[in-house]
PDB file of C-alpha atoms in Angstrom:
ATOM      1  CA  UNK T   1       5.698  12.701 -14.654  1.00 80.00           C
ATOM      2  CA  UNK T   2       4.285  11.255 -11.465  1.00 88.00           C
ATOM      3  CA  UNK T   3       5.937   8.829  -9.851  1.00 91.00           C
ATOM      4  CA  UNK T   4       5.452   6.095  -6.502  1.00 94.00           C
ATOM      5  CA  UNK T   5       8.297   5.163  -4.867  1.00 94.00           C
ATOM      6  CA  UNK T   6       7.871   2.081  -2.154  1.00 95.00           C
ATOM      7  CA  UNK T   7       9.666   0.760   0.208  1.00 95.00           C
ATOM      8  CA  UNK T   8      10.319  -1.187   3.261  1.00 96.00           C
ATOM      9  CA  UNK T   9       9.742  -5.534   1.905  1.00 95.00           C
ATOM     10  CA  UNK T  10      11.859  -7.677   2.842  1.00 97.00           C
ATOM     11  CA  UNK T  11      12.022 -11.125   4.500  1.00 98.00           C
ATOM     12  CA  UNK T  12      10.266 -11.587   8.532  1.00 98.00           C
ATOM     13  CA  UNK T  13       9.436 -14.403  10.028  1.00 98.00           C
ATOM     14  CA  UNK T  14       5.972 -15.374  10.908  1.00 98.00           C
ATOM     15  CA  UNK T  15       4.317 -13.560  13.551  1.00 98.00           C
ATOM     16  CA  UNK T  16       6.590 -10.421  12.934  1.00 98.00           C
ATOM     17  CA  UNK T  17       5.908  -7.370  11.516  1.00 98.00           C
ATOM     18  CA  UNK T  18       7.034  -4.763   8.530  1.00 98.00           C
ATOM     19  CA  UNK T  19       6.148  -1.227   7.602  1.00 98.00           C
ATOM     20  CA  UNK T  20       6.364  -0.475   3.769  1.00 98.00           C
ATOM     21  CA  UNK T  21       6.441   3.374   2.834  1.00 97.00           C
ATOM     22  CA  UNK T  22       5.504   5.099  -0.347  1.00 96.00           C
ATOM     23  CA  UNK T  23       6.230   8.722  -1.841  1.00 94.00           C
ATOM     24  CA  UNK T  24       4.633  10.824  -4.654  1.00 92.00           C
ATOM     25  CA  UNK T  25       7.314  12.350  -6.464  1.00 90.00           C
ATOM     26  CA  UNK T  26       5.168  15.350  -6.070  1.00 82.00           C
ATOM     27  CA  UNK T  27       3.638  16.791  -2.485  1.00 75.00           C
ATOM     28  CA  UNK T  28       1.494  20.005  -3.950  1.00 70.00           C
ATOM     29  CA  UNK T  29      -1.140  18.406  -6.061  1.00 70.00           C
ATOM     30  CA  UNK T  30      -4.499  16.442  -4.069  1.00 77.00           C
ATOM     31  CA  UNK T  31      -4.646  12.690  -4.360  1.00 78.00           C
ATOM     32  CA  UNK T  32      -8.491  11.520  -2.666  1.00 83.00           C
ATOM     33  CA  UNK T  33      -6.848   7.488  -2.805  1.00 93.00           C
ATOM     34  CA  UNK T  34      -4.555   5.964  -1.265  1.00 94.00           C
ATOM     35  CA  UNK T  35      -4.304   2.064  -1.111  1.00 97.00           C
ATOM     36  CA  UNK T  36      -1.804  -1.031  -1.226  1.00 98.00           C
ATOM     37  CA  UNK T  37      -2.720  -3.732  -3.335  1.00 98.00           C
ATOM     38  CA  UNK T  38      -0.586  -6.795  -3.400  1.00 98.00           C
ATOM     39  CA  UNK T  39      -0.331  -9.624  -5.941  1.00 98.00           C
ATOM     40  CA  UNK T  40       1.051 -13.444  -4.333  1.00 96.00           C
ATOM     41  CA  UNK T  41       2.386 -15.715  -7.476  1.00 92.00           C
ATOM     42  CA  UNK T  42      -0.070 -17.457  -9.836  1.00 94.00           C
ATOM     43  CA  UNK T  43      -2.588 -14.715  -8.303  1.00 96.00           C
ATOM     44  CA  UNK T  44      -4.476 -11.824  -9.171  1.00 97.00           C
ATOM     45  CA  UNK T  45      -3.512  -8.278  -7.709  1.00 97.00           C
ATOM     46  CA  UNK T  46      -6.015  -7.768  -4.828  1.00 98.00           C
ATOM     47  CA  UNK T  47      -7.141  -4.749  -2.382  1.00 98.00           C
ATOM     48  CA  UNK T  48      -5.198  -4.426   0.713  1.00 98.00           C
ATOM     49  CA  UNK T  49      -6.056  -1.845   2.691  1.00 98.00           C
ATOM     50  CA  UNK T  50      -7.768   1.540   1.284  1.00 97.00           C
ATOM     51  CA  UNK T  51      -7.692   5.069   2.423  1.00 95.00           C
ATOM     52  CA  UNK T  52     -10.038   7.721   1.766  1.00 92.00           C
ATOM     53  CA  UNK T  53     -10.294  11.445   3.367  1.00 84.00           C
ATOM     54  CA  UNK T  54     -13.404   9.724   5.243  1.00 88.00           C
ATOM     55  CA  UNK T  55     -12.347   6.093   6.043  1.00 93.00           C
ATOM     56  CA  UNK T  56     -10.327   3.412   5.737  1.00 96.00           C
ATOM     57  CA  UNK T  57     -11.198  -0.161   4.496  1.00 97.00           C
ATOM     58  CA  UNK T  58      -9.359  -3.626   4.478  1.00 98.00           C
ATOM     59  CA  UNK T  59      -9.528  -7.373   3.122  1.00 98.00           C
ATOM     60  CA  UNK T  60     -10.722  -9.428   5.063  1.00 98.00           C
ATOM     61  CA  UNK T  61      -7.322 -12.052   5.207  1.00 97.00           C
ATOM     62  CA  UNK T  62      -6.202  -8.928   7.301  1.00 98.00           C
ATOM     63  CA  UNK T  63      -8.225  -6.609   9.487  1.00 98.00           C
ATOM     64  CA  UNK T  64      -7.239  -6.469  13.047  1.00 97.00           C
ATOM     65  CA  UNK T  65      -3.283  -6.570  11.853  1.00 98.00           C
ATOM     66  CA  UNK T  66      -2.631  -4.430   9.621  1.00 98.00           C
ATOM     67  CA  UNK T  67      -3.271  -0.523   9.368  1.00 98.00           C
ATOM     68  CA  UNK T  68      -3.120   1.671   6.893  1.00 98.00           C
ATOM     69  CA  UNK T  69      -2.521   5.451   7.233  1.00 96.00           C
ATOM     70  CA  UNK T  70      -0.988   8.432   4.925  1.00 92.00           C
ATOM     71  CA  UNK T  71       0.441  12.102   5.179  1.00 89.00           C
ATOM     72  CA  UNK T  72      -1.975  13.808   3.398  1.00 83.00           C
ATOM     73  CA  UNK T  73       0.237  16.485   3.061  1.00 83.00           C
ATOM     74  CA  UNK T  74       3.347  15.256   1.434  1.00 84.00           C
ATOM     75  CA  UNK T  75       1.434  12.402  -0.650  1.00 87.00           C
ATOM     76  CA  UNK T  76       2.868   9.551   1.291  1.00 92.00           C
ATOM     77  CA  UNK T  77       0.997   6.103   2.569  1.00 95.00           C
ATOM     78  CA  UNK T  78       2.179   3.900   4.570  1.00 97.00           C
ATOM     79  CA  UNK T  79       1.336   0.055   5.677  1.00 98.00           C
ATOM     80  CA  UNK T  80       2.080  -1.541   9.127  1.00 98.00           C
ATOM     81  CA  UNK T  81       1.657  -4.958   8.996  1.00 98.00           C
ATOM     82  CA  UNK T  82       1.914  -7.045  12.250  1.00 98.00           C
ATOM     83  CA  UNK T  83       1.145 -10.700  12.879  1.00 98.00           C
ATOM     84  CA  UNK T  84       2.617 -11.412   9.508  1.00 98.00           C
ATOM     85  CA  UNK T  85       1.272 -15.424   8.137  1.00 98.00           C
ATOM     86  CA  UNK T  86       3.311 -17.251   5.379  1.00 97.00           C
ATOM     87  CA  UNK T  87       0.269 -16.407   3.168  1.00 97.00           C
ATOM     88  CA  UNK T  88       0.913 -12.583   3.483  1.00 98.00           C
ATOM     89  CA  UNK T  89       3.957 -13.165   1.144  1.00 98.00           C
ATOM     90  CA  UNK T  90       3.687 -11.665  -2.157  1.00 98.00           C
ATOM     91  CA  UNK T  91       4.375  -8.157  -4.212  1.00 98.00           C
ATOM     92  CA  UNK T  92       2.968  -5.547  -2.672  1.00 98.00           C
ATOM     93  CA  UNK T  93       1.916  -1.998  -4.364  1.00 98.00           C
ATOM     94  CA  UNK T  94       1.142   0.934  -3.621  1.00 97.00           C
ATOM     95  CA  UNK T  95      -1.441   2.931  -5.636  1.00 96.00           C
ATOM     96  CA  UNK T  96      -2.710   6.834  -5.582  1.00 94.00           C
ATOM     97  CA  UNK T  97      -5.624   8.634  -8.021  1.00 92.00           C
ATOM     98  CA  UNK T  98      -5.183  12.325  -8.565  1.00 87.00           C
ATOM     99  CA  UNK T  99      -7.251  14.733  -9.305  1.00 85.00           C
ATOM    100  CA  UNK T 100      -4.434  16.178 -11.622  1.00 85.00           C
ATOM    101  CA  UNK T 101      -3.460  12.661 -13.389  1.00 86.00           C
ATOM    102  CA  UNK T 102      -5.280   9.862 -12.662  1.00 89.00           C
ATOM    103  CA  UNK T 103      -4.153   6.117 -11.095  1.00 93.00           C
ATOM    104  CA  UNK T 104      -0.735   5.854 -10.633  1.00 94.00           C
ATOM    105  CA  UNK T 105       0.905   2.505  -9.300  1.00 96.00           C
ATOM    106  CA  UNK T 106       4.799   2.177  -7.512  1.00 96.00           C
ATOM    107  CA  UNK T 107       7.018  -0.628  -8.719  1.00 95.00           C
ATOM    108  CA  UNK T 108       6.206  -3.161  -6.242  1.00 96.00           C
ATOM    109  CA  UNK T 109       8.164  -4.272  -3.165  1.00 97.00           C
ATOM    110  CA  UNK T 110       8.372  -8.068  -2.181  1.00 97.00           C
ATOM    111  CA  UNK T 111       7.482  -9.260   1.020  1.00 98.00           C
ATOM    112  CA  UNK T 112       8.421 -12.711   1.865  1.00 98.00           C
ATOM    113  CA  UNK T 113       6.809 -14.090   5.133  1.00 98.00           C
ATOM    114  CA  UNK T 114       8.915 -17.364   5.819  1.00 97.00           C
ATOM    115  CA  UNK T 115      10.842 -19.231   9.257  1.00 95.00           C
TER     116      UNK T 115
END
């Protein structure tokens, strides 16, 4: 069974930076889409950043501050978050779509931006 394991969340002050990592438990199988989503308390889960093999897309709220990158050979995806704001506080989820198994989600990692 394919699992995604996230790391890198935590508490940071406004204006600070964090780097989230997500590693799949398999490395020999193709993934077409790698993404990060987030869900704040009382809100729906929303897409933050998506990387396909051809391009990257970002939510308007994070453009210019967040950068998604991927290591396709090792089925890993990263999210560099700079200039963090209190409204970025949420549980962040990794998402990958595998040609063999379909969509998979990570367990989530908490990011808290507070002074």
